[in-house]
Amino acid sequence: DAGVIQSPRHEVTEMGQEVTLRCKPISGHNSLFWYRQTMMRGLELLIYFNNNVPIDDSGMPEDRFSAKMPNASFSTLKIQPSEPRDSAVYFCASNPSGRANEQFFGPGTRLTVL
Amino acid sequence: GIQVEQSPPDLILQEGANSTLRCNFSDSVNNLQWFHQNPWGQLINLFYIPSGTKQNGRLSATTVATERYSLLYISSSQTTDSGVYFCAVVGGNKLVFGAGTILRVKS
């Protein structure tokens, strides 16, 4: 079975550019989570969806960040405009139901904003 | 919010040695997971263990929910065990991660 799929795996962009990260959850999973990992803050939850609906976006750092889940098999995390402090690894995870069950992580997207 | 503390922060082992990693959490939880982040950055699920004991090969984990801690045991360590081990619990509606234990296994 394919796990969580993320693209691109690496992204290098210049400050001010728009960045779009993509995620395909495991088929049949109905919850999807976006995390960010930095040296300073570790792993932190940005937003999560249940049945394609955003449930908690309190971790989204600011209005420059937005996330969508147009259908059960696809989600995007967009940063516009990007800033150097957004440089991090962004992970997507999914789980079969609810919020307490086991989460499975994608390989991550390493974002560098110059 | 819930606090998750892991110890030790760093650990260096000789290949073949055993080790115990600890995770303390500040409130009752109904989900606890152990992950291994390998040197390539991938987060690999090790255990989903809100309570009790589980074993998978050379690794085993025990969670004592009433005392709010979990232990990860690594036996006969190998160089491929190197990386960062994270404990994560559900606090409120979020998976809250500890800061991790950096493990280096030397050959």
Coordinates of N, CA and C in Angstrom, one line a residue:
Chain A
D1 N 0.8 -1.2 0.0 CA 0.0 0.0 0.0 C 0.9 1.2 0.0
A2 N 0.5 2.3 -0.8 CA 1.2 3.5 -0.8 C 0.9 4.2 0.6
G3 N 1.9 4.8 1.1 CA 1.7 5.6 2.3 C 1.3 7.0 1.9
V4 N 1.5 7.9 2.8 CA 1.2 9.3 2.6 C 2.2 9.9 1.5
I5 N 1.7 10.5 0.5 CA 2.6 11.0 -0.5 C 2.6 12.6 -0.5
Q6 N 3.8 13.1 -0.5 CA 4.0 14.5 -0.5 C 4.9 15.0 -1.7
S7 N 4.5 16.2 -2.2 CA 5.4 16.7 -3.2 C 5.4 18.2 -3.1
P8 N 6.4 18.9 -3.6 CA 7.7 18.3 -3.9 C 8.4 17.8 -2.7
R9 N 9.5 17.1 -2.8 CA 10.3 16.6 -1.6 C 11.2 17.7 -1.2
H10 N 11.7 18.5 -2.1 CA 12.5 19.7 -1.8 C 12.0 20.9 -2.6
E11 N 12.1 22.1 -2.0 CA 11.7 23.3 -2.7 C 12.6 24.4 -2.2
V12 N 13.2 25.1 -3.2 CA 14.0 26.2 -2.9 C 13.4 27.4 -3.6
T13 N 13.1 28.5 -2.9 CA 12.5 29.6 -3.5 C 13.0 30.9 -2.9
E14 N 12.7 32.0 -3.5 CA 13.2 33.3 -3.1 C 12.1 34.0 -2.3
M15 N 12.5 34.7 -1.3 CA 11.6 35.5 -0.5 C 10.5 36.2 -1.3
G16 N 9.3 36.2 -0.9 CA 8.2 36.8 -1.6 C 7.5 36.0 -2.6
Q17 N 8.0 34.8 -3.0 CA 7.4 33.9 -3.9 C 6.3 33.1 -3.2
E18 N 5.4 32.7 -4.0 CA 4.3 31.8 -3.5 C 4.8 30.3 -3.5
V19 N 4.5 29.6 -2.5 CA 4.9 28.2 -2.4 C 3.7 27.3 -2.1
T20 N 3.6 26.2 -2.9 CA 2.5 25.3 -2.7 C 3.0 23.9 -2.4
L21 N 2.6 23.4 -1.3 CA 3.0 22.0 -0.9 C 1.8 21.1 -1.1
R22 N 2.0 19.9 -1.5 CA 0.9 19.0 -1.8 C 1.0 17.7 -1.0
C23 N -0.2 17.1 -0.7 CA -0.3 15.9 0.1 C -1.4 15.0 -0.4
K24 N -1.1 13.8 -0.5 CA -2.1 12.8 -0.8 C -2.2 11.8 0.4
P25 N -3.3 11.8 1.1 CA -3.3 10.9 2.3 C -3.5 9.4 1.9
I26 N -3.4 8.6 2.9 CA -3.6 7.1 2.6 C -5.1 6.9 2.3
S27 N -5.3 6.2 1.3 CA -6.7 5.9 0.9 C -7.5 5.3 2.0
G28 N -8.7 5.9 2.2 CA -9.6 5.5 3.3 C -9.4 6.2 4.6
H29 N -8.3 7.0 4.7 CA -8.1 7.8 5.9 C -8.9 9.1 5.8
N30 N -9.6 9.5 6.8 CA -10.5 10.7 6.7 C -10.0 11.9 7.5
S31 N -8.9 11.7 8.2 CA -8.3 12.9 8.8 C -6.9 13.2 8.3
L32 N -6.6 14.5 8.1 CA -5.3 14.8 7.5 C -4.7 16.0 8.3
F33 N -3.4 15.9 8.5 CA -2.7 16.9 9.4 C -1.5 17.5 8.7
W34 N -1.3 18.8 8.9 CA -0.1 19.4 8.4 C 0.8 19.8 9.6
Y35 N 2.0 19.4 9.6 CA 3.0 19.8 10.6 C 4.2 20.5 10.0
R36 N 4.9 21.2 10.9 CA 6.1 21.9 10.5 C 7.2 21.5 11.5
Q37 N 8.4 21.2 11.0 CA 9.5 20.9 11.9 C 10.6 21.9 11.7
T38 N 11.0 22.5 12.8 CA 12.2 23.4 12.8 C 13.1 23.0 14.0
M39 N 14.3 23.5 13.9 CA 15.2 23.2 15.0 C 14.8 23.9 16.3
M40 N 14.2 25.1 16.1 CA 13.9 25.9 17.3 C 12.6 25.4 17.9
R41 N 11.6 25.0 17.2 CA 10.3 24.7 17.7 C 9.9 23.3 17.6
G42 N 10.8 22.4 17.0 CA 10.5 21.0 16.9 C 9.3 20.8 16.0
L43 N 8.5 19.8 16.3 CA 7.4 19.4 15.4 C 6.1 20.1 16.0
E44 N 5.4 20.8 15.2 CA 4.2 21.5 15.6 C 3.1 21.3 14.6
L45 N 1.9 21.1 15.1 CA 0.7 21.0 14.2 C 0.3 22.4 13.7
L46 N 0.1 22.4 12.4 CA -0.4 23.7 11.8 C -1.9 23.7 11.7
I47 N -2.4 22.6 11.1 CA -3.9 22.5 10.8 C -4.3 21.1 10.6
Y48 N -5.5 20.7 11.0 CA -6.0 19.4 10.6 C -7.4 19.4 10.0
F49 N -7.7 18.5 9.2 CA -8.9 18.3 8.5 C -9.6 17.0 8.9
N50 N -10.9 17.0 9.0 CA -11.6 15.8 9.2 C -12.7 15.7 8.1
N51 N -12.7 14.7 7.4 CA -13.7 14.6 6.2 C -13.6 15.9 5.4
N52 N -12.4 16.3 5.1 CA -12.2 17.4 4.2 C -12.5 18.8 4.8
V53 N -12.9 18.8 6.0 CA -13.3 20.1 6.6 C -12.2 20.5 7.6
P54 N -11.8 21.8 7.6 CA -10.7 22.2 8.6 C -11.4 22.3 9.9
I55 N -10.7 21.6 10.9 CA -11.3 21.5 12.2 C -10.5 22.5 13.2
D56 N -9.2 22.5 13.1 CA -8.4 23.3 14.0 C -7.3 23.9 13.2
D57 N -7.3 25.2 13.0 CA -6.2 25.9 12.3 C -5.4 26.8 13.2
S58 N -5.5 26.6 14.5 CA -4.9 27.5 15.5 C -3.4 27.5 15.4
G59 N -2.8 26.5 14.8 CA -1.4 26.4 14.7 C -0.8 27.1 13.5
M60 N -1.7 27.6 12.6 CA -1.2 28.3 11.4 C -0.6 29.6 11.8
P61 N 0.7 29.8 11.5 CA 1.4 30.9 12.1 C 0.8 32.3 11.7
E62 N 0.3 32.5 10.6 CA -0.2 33.8 10.2 C -0.9 33.7 8.9
D63 N -1.5 34.9 8.5 CA -2.4 34.9 7.3 C -1.7 34.5 6.0
R64 N -0.4 34.5 6.0 CA 0.4 34.1 4.8 C 0.2 32.6 4.5
F65 N -0.2 31.9 5.5 CA -0.4 30.4 5.4 C -1.9 30.1 5.2
S66 N -2.1 29.2 4.2 CA -3.5 28.7 4.0 C -3.4 27.3 3.6
A67 N -4.5 26.6 3.9 CA -4.5 25.1 3.6 C -5.9 24.8 3.1
K68 N -6.0 23.9 2.1 CA -7.2 23.5 1.6 C -7.3 21.9 1.4
M69 N -8.5 21.4 1.4 CA -8.6 20.0 1.1 C -9.9 19.8 0.3
P70 N -9.7 20.0 -1.0 CA -10.9 20.0 -1.9 C -11.6 18.6 -2.0
N71 N -10.8 17.5 -1.8 CA -11.4 16.2 -1.8 C -10.6 15.3 -0.8
A72 N -11.1 14.1 -0.7 CA -10.6 13.2 0.3 C -9.2 12.7 0.0
S73 N -8.7 12.9 -1.3 CA -7.4 12.4 -1.7 C -6.4 13.5 -1.9
F74 N -6.6 14.7 -1.5 CA -5.7 15.8 -1.9 C -5.8 17.0 -1.0
S75 N -4.6 17.5 -0.6 CA -4.6 18.7 0.2 C -3.4 19.5 -0.2
T76 N -3.6 20.8 0.0 CA -2.5 21.8 -0.3 C -2.2 22.7 0.9
L77 N -1.0 23.0 1.1 CA -0.6 24.1 2.1 C 0.2 25.1 1.3
K78 N -0.4 26.4 1.3 CA 0.2 27.4 0.5 C 0.8 28.5 1.4
I79 N 1.9 29.0 1.0 CA 2.5 30.2 1.7 C 2.7 31.3 0.7
Q80 N 2.1 32.4 1.0 CA 2.1 33.6 0.1 C 2.0 34.9 0.9
P81 N 3.0 35.7 0.8 CA 4.4 35.5 0.3 C 5.3 34.8 1.3
S82 N 6.2 34.0 0.7 CA 7.1 33.3 1.6 C 8.2 34.2 2.2
E83 N 8.7 33.8 3.4 CA 9.8 34.5 4.0 C 10.8 33.5 4.5
P84 N 12.1 34.0 4.7 CA 13.2 33.0 5.1 C 12.8 32.3 6.4
R85 N 12.1 32.8 7.3 CA 11.7 32.1 8.5 C 10.7 31.0 8.3
D86 N 10.2 30.9 7.1 CA 9.3 29.8 6.8 C 10.1 28.5 6.4
S87 N 11.4 28.6 6.3 CA 12.2 27.5 6.0 C 12.1 26.4 7.1
A88 N 11.8 25.2 6.6 CA 11.5 24.1 7.6 C 11.2 22.9 6.8
V89 N 10.9 21.8 7.5 CA 10.4 20.6 6.8 C 8.9 20.5 7.2
Y90 N 8.1 20.4 6.2 CA 6.6 20.3 6.3 C 6.2 18.9 6.1
F91 N 5.5 18.4 7.1 CA 5.0 17.0 7.0 C 3.5 17.0 6.9
C92 N 3.0 16.0 6.2 CA 1.6 15.7 6.1 C 1.4 14.4 6.8
A93 N 0.3 14.2 7.5 CA 0.0 12.9 8.1 C -1.5 12.6 8.0
S94 N -1.8 11.4 8.0 CA -3.3 11.0 8.0 C -3.6 9.9 9.0
N95 N -4.8 9.8 9.4 CA -5.2 8.6 10.2 C -6.6 8.2 9.8
P96 N -7.0 7.0 10.2 CA -8.3 6.5 9.7 C -9.5 7.2 10.2
S97 N -9.5 7.7 11.4 CA -10.7 8.3 11.9 C -10.4 9.1 13.2
G98 N -11.1 10.2 13.4 CA -11.0 10.9 14.6 C -9.7 11.6 14.8
R99 N -9.4 11.9 16.0 CA -8.1 12.6 16.3 C -7.2 11.8 17.2
A100 N -7.7 10.7 17.8 CA -6.9 10.1 18.8 C -6.2 8.8 18.2
N101 N -6.5 8.4 17.0 CA -5.9 7.2 16.5 C -4.6 7.4 15.9
E102 N -3.9 6.4 15.5 CA -2.6 6.4 15.0 C -2.4 7.2 13.8
Q103 N -1.4 8.1 13.8 CA -1.1 8.9 12.6 C 0.0 8.4 11.8
F104 N 0.0 8.5 10.5 CA 1.0 8.0 9.6 C 1.5 9.2 8.8
F105 N 2.8 9.4 8.8 CA 3.4 10.6 8.3 C 4.0 10.3 6.8
G106 N 3.9 11.4 6.0 CA 4.6 11.4 4.7 C 6.1 11.7 4.9
P107 N 6.8 11.7 3.8 CA 8.3 11.9 3.8 C 8.7 13.3 4.1
G108 N 7.7 14.2 4.0 CA 8.0 15.6 4.2 C 8.5 16.4 3.0
T109 N 8.3 17.7 3.1 CA 8.9 18.6 2.0 C 9.8 19.5 2.7
R110 N 11.1 19.5 2.3 CA 12.1 20.4 2.9 C 12.0 21.8 2.1
L111 N 11.6 22.8 2.8 CA 11.4 24.1 2.1 C 12.6 25.0 2.6
T112 N 13.2 25.6 1.6 CA 14.2 26.7 1.8 C 13.8 27.9 1.2
V113 N 13.7 29.0 1.9 CA 13.3 30.3 1.4 C 14.5 31.2 1.5
L114 N 15.1 31.7 0.4 CA 16.3 32.5 0.4 C 16.0 33.9 0.6
Chain B
G1 N -1.5 23.7 28.1 CA -1.6 22.4 27.3 C -0.7 21.3 27.9
I2 N -0.9 20.2 27.3 CA -0.2 19.0 27.8 C 1.3 19.2 27.5
Q3 N 2.2 18.7 28.4 CA 3.6 18.8 28.3 C 4.2 17.4 28.1
V4 N 5.1 17.3 27.2 CA 5.8 16.0 26.9 C 7.3 16.2 27.1
E5 N 7.9 15.4 28.0 CA 9.3 15.5 28.2 C 10.0 14.2 28.0
Q6 N 11.1 14.2 27.2 CA 11.8 13.0 26.9 C 13.2 13.1 27.5
S7 N 13.7 11.9 27.9 CA 15.0 11.8 28.4 C 15.6 10.5 28.0
P8 N 17.0 10.4 27.8 CA 17.9 11.6 27.9 C 17.8 12.4 26.5
P9 N 18.3 13.6 26.5 CA 18.2 14.3 25.2 C 19.2 13.7 24.2
D10 N 20.3 13.2 24.6 CA 21.3 12.6 23.8 C 21.8 11.3 24.3
L11 N 22.1 10.4 23.4 CA 22.6 9.0 23.9 C 23.5 8.5 22.8
I12 N 24.7 8.1 23.3 CA 25.7 7.4 22.4 C 25.9 6.0 22.9
L13 N 25.7 5.1 22.0 CA 25.8 3.7 22.3 C 26.9 3.0 21.4
Q14 N 27.5 2.0 22.0 CA 28.3 1.1 21.1 C 27.3 0.0 20.6
E15 N 27.6 -0.3 19.3 CA 26.7 -1.3 18.7 C 26.6 -2.6 19.6
G16 N 25.4 -3.1 19.7 CA 25.2 -4.3 20.5 C 24.7 -3.9 21.9
A17 N 24.8 -2.7 22.3 CA 24.3 -2.3 23.7 C 22.8 -2.1 23.7
N18 N 22.3 -2.2 24.9 CA 20.8 -1.9 25.1 C 20.6 -0.5 25.7
S19 N 19.4 0.0 25.5 CA 19.1 1.3 26.0 C 17.6 1.5 26.3
T20 N 17.3 2.4 27.2 CA 15.9 2.7 27.5 C 15.7 4.2 27.4
L21 N 14.7 4.6 26.6 CA 14.3 6.0 26.5 C 13.0 6.2 27.2
R22 N 12.9 7.4 27.8 CA 11.7 7.7 28.6 C 10.9 8.8 28.1
C23 N 9.6 8.8 28.3 CA 8.7 9.8 27.9 C 7.8 10.1 29.1
N24 N 7.8 11.3 29.6 CA 6.8 11.7 30.7 C 5.8 12.7 30.1
F25 N 4.6 12.5 30.5 CA 3.6 13.5 30.0 C 2.7 14.0 31.2
S26 N 2.2 15.2 31.0 CA 1.7 15.9 32.2 C 0.2 15.7 32.5
D27 N -0.5 15.0 31.6 CA -1.9 14.8 31.7 C -2.3 13.4 31.2
S28 N -3.5 13.0 31.5 CA -4.0 11.7 31.0 C -4.1 11.8 29.5
V29 N -3.8 10.7 28.8 CA -3.9 10.7 27.3 C -4.6 9.4 26.9
N30 N -5.1 9.5 25.7 CA -5.7 8.2 25.1 C -5.0 7.9 23.8
N31 N -3.9 8.5 23.6 CA -3.1 8.1 22.4 C -1.6 8.4 22.7
L32 N -0.7 7.5 22.5 CA 0.7 7.7 22.6 C 1.4 7.0 21.5
Q33 N 2.3 7.7 20.8 CA 3.0 7.0 19.7 C 4.5 7.3 19.9
W34 N 5.3 6.3 19.5 CA 6.7 6.4 19.4 C 7.1 6.4 17.9
F35 N 8.0 7.4 17.6 CA 8.4 7.5 16.2 C 10.0 7.5 16.2
H36 N 10.5 7.0 15.0 CA 11.9 7.1 14.8 C 12.1 8.0 13.6
Q37 N 12.9 9.1 13.7 CA 13.2 9.9 12.6 C 14.6 9.6 12.1
N38 N 14.7 9.0 11.0 CA 16.0 8.5 10.5 C 16.8 9.6 10.0
P39 N 18.1 9.4 9.7 CA 19.0 10.5 9.2 C 18.5 11.1 7.9
W40 N 17.6 10.5 7.2 CA 17.1 11.1 6.0 C 15.8 12.0 6.3
G41 N 15.4 12.0 7.5 CA 14.3 12.9 7.9 C 13.0 12.2 8.0
Q42 N 12.9 11.0 7.6 CA 11.6 10.3 7.6 C 11.1 9.9 9.0
L43 N 9.8 10.2 9.2 CA 9.2 9.8 10.5 C 8.6 8.4 10.4
I44 N 9.1 7.5 11.1 CA 8.6 6.1 11.0 C 7.9 5.7 12.3
N45 N 6.7 5.2 12.1 CA 5.9 4.8 13.3 C 6.6 3.6 13.9
L46 N 6.8 3.6 15.2 CA 7.3 2.5 15.9 C 6.2 1.7 16.6
F47 N 5.5 2.5 17.5 CA 4.5 1.9 18.3 C 3.3 2.9 18.5
Y48 N 2.1 2.4 18.5 CA 0.9 3.1 19.0 C 0.6 2.4 20.3
I49 N 0.8 3.1 21.4 CA 0.7 2.4 22.7 C 0.2 3.3 23.8
P50 N -1.1 3.5 23.8 CA -1.7 4.3 24.9 C -1.6 3.7 26.3
S51 N -1.4 2.3 26.3 CA -1.2 1.6 27.6 C -0.7 0.2 27.3
G52 N -0.1 -0.4 28.3 CA 0.4 -1.7 28.1 C 1.8 -1.8 27.5
T53 N 2.1 -3.0 27.0 CA 3.4 -3.3 26.5 C 3.3 -3.9 25.1
K54 N 4.1 -3.5 24.2 CA 4.2 -4.1 22.9 C 5.6 -4.4 22.5
Q55 N 5.8 -5.4 21.6 CA 7.2 -5.7 21.2 C 7.2 -5.8 19.7
N56 N 8.3 -5.4 19.1 CA 8.4 -5.5 17.6 C 9.9 -5.7 17.4
G57 N 10.3 -7.0 17.3 CA 11.7 -7.3 17.1 C 12.6 -6.9 18.3
R58 N 13.6 -6.1 18.0 CA 14.5 -5.7 19.0 C 13.9 -4.5 19.9
L59 N 12.8 -4.0 19.4 CA 12.2 -2.8 20.1 C 11.0 -3.3 20.9
S60 N 10.8 -2.7 22.0 CA 9.6 -2.8 22.8 C 9.3 -1.6 23.5
A61 N 8.0 -1.4 23.9 CA 7.6 -0.2 24.5 C 6.5 -0.5 25.6
T62 N 6.6 0.2 26.7 CA 5.6 0.1 27.8 C 5.1 1.4 28.1
T63 N 3.8 1.6 28.3 CA 3.2 2.8 28.7 C 2.4 2.5 30.0
V64 N 2.7 3.3 31.0 CA 1.9 3.2 32.3 C 1.1 4.5 32.4
A65 N -0.1 4.4 31.9 CA -0.9 5.6 31.7 C -1.2 6.3 33.1
T66 N -1.5 5.4 34.1 CA -1.8 6.0 35.4 C -0.7 6.8 36.0
E67 N 0.6 6.4 35.6 CA 1.7 7.2 36.1 C 2.3 8.1 35.1
R68 N 1.7 8.2 34.0 CA 2.0 9.2 32.9 C 3.4 9.1 32.4
Y69 N 3.8 7.9 32.0 CA 5.1 7.7 31.4 C 5.1 6.6 30.5
S70 N 6.0 6.6 29.5 CA 6.2 5.5 28.6 C 7.7 5.3 28.4
L71 N 8.1 4.0 28.2 CA 9.5 3.7 28.0 C 9.6 2.9 26.6
L72 N 10.7 3.3 26.0 CA 11.1 2.6 24.7 C 12.4 1.9 25.0
Y73 N 12.4 0.5 24.8 CA 13.6 -0.3 24.9 C 14.1 -0.6 23.6
I74 N 15.4 -0.5 23.4 CA 16.1 -0.9 22.2 C 17.2 -1.9 22.7
S75 N 17.1 -3.1 22.2 CA 18.1 -4.1 22.6 C 19.0 -4.4 21.4
S76 N 20.2 -4.8 21.7 CA 21.2 -5.2 20.7 C 21.3 -4.1 19.6
S77 N 21.5 -2.9 20.0 CA 21.4 -1.7 19.1 C 22.3 -1.9 17.8
Q78 N 21.9 -1.4 16.7 CA 22.6 -1.4 15.5 C 22.8 0.0 15.0
T79 N 23.7 0.2 14.1 CA 24.0 1.6 13.6 C 22.8 2.1 12.9
T80 N 21.9 1.3 12.3 CA 20.7 1.8 11.6 C 19.7 2.3 12.6
D81 N 19.9 2.0 13.9 CA 19.0 2.6 14.9 C 19.2 4.1 15.2
S82 N 20.3 4.6 14.7 CA 20.7 6.0 14.9 C 19.6 6.9 14.3
G83 N 19.4 8.0 15.0 CA 18.4 9.0 14.6 C 17.8 9.7 15.8
V84 N 16.6 10.2 15.6 CA 15.9 10.9 16.7 C 14.7 10.1 17.0
Y85 N 14.4 9.8 18.3 CA 13.2 9.1 18.7 C 12.3 10.1 19.4
F86 N 11.1 10.1 18.9 CA 10.1 11.1 19.4 C 8.9 10.3 20.1
C87 N 8.5 10.8 21.1 CA 7.2 10.4 21.8 C 6.2 11.5 21.5
A88 N 5.0 11.1 21.2 CA 3.9 12.1 20.9 C 2.6 11.6 21.6
V89 N 1.9 12.5 22.2 CA 0.6 12.2 22.8 C -0.5 13.1 22.3
V90 N -1.7 12.7 22.4 CA -2.8 13.6 22.0 C -3.2 14.4 23.2
G91 N -3.0 15.7 23.1 CA -3.4 16.7 24.1 C -4.5 17.5 23.5
G92 N -5.7 17.5 24.1 CA -6.8 18.2 23.5 C -7.1 17.6 22.2
N93 N -7.0 18.2 21.1 CA -7.2 17.6 19.8 C -5.9 17.6 19.0
K94 N -4.8 17.7 19.6 CA -3.5 17.8 18.8 C -2.6 16.7 19.3
L95 N -1.8 16.2 18.3 CA -0.7 15.3 18.7 C 0.5 16.2 19.1
V96 N 0.9 16.1 20.4 CA 2.0 17.0 20.9 C 3.2 16.1 21.0
F97 N 4.3 16.6 20.4 CA 5.6 15.9 20.4 C 6.5 16.4 21.5
G98 N 7.3 15.4 22.0 CA 8.4 15.8 22.8 C 9.5 16.3 22.0
A99 N 10.6 16.7 22.7 CA 11.7 17.3 22.0 C 12.6 16.2 21.3
G100 N 12.4 15.0 21.7 CA 13.1 13.9 21.1 C 14.4 13.5 21.9
T101 N 14.9 12.3 21.6 CA 16.2 11.8 22.1 C 17.0 11.5 20.8
I102 N 18.2 12.1 20.8 CA 19.1 11.8 19.7 C 20.0 10.6 20.0
L103 N 19.8 9.6 19.2 CA 20.6 8.4 19.5 C 21.7 8.2 18.4
R104 N 22.9 8.0 18.8 CA 24.0 7.6 17.9 C 24.5 6.3 18.3
V105 N 24.5 5.3 17.4 CA 25.1 4.0 17.6 C 26.3 3.9 16.8
K106 N 27.4 3.6 17.5 CA 28.8 3.5 16.9 C 29.1 2.1 16.7
S107 N 29.8 1.8 15.5 CA 30.2 0.5 15.2 C 31.6 0.2 15.8

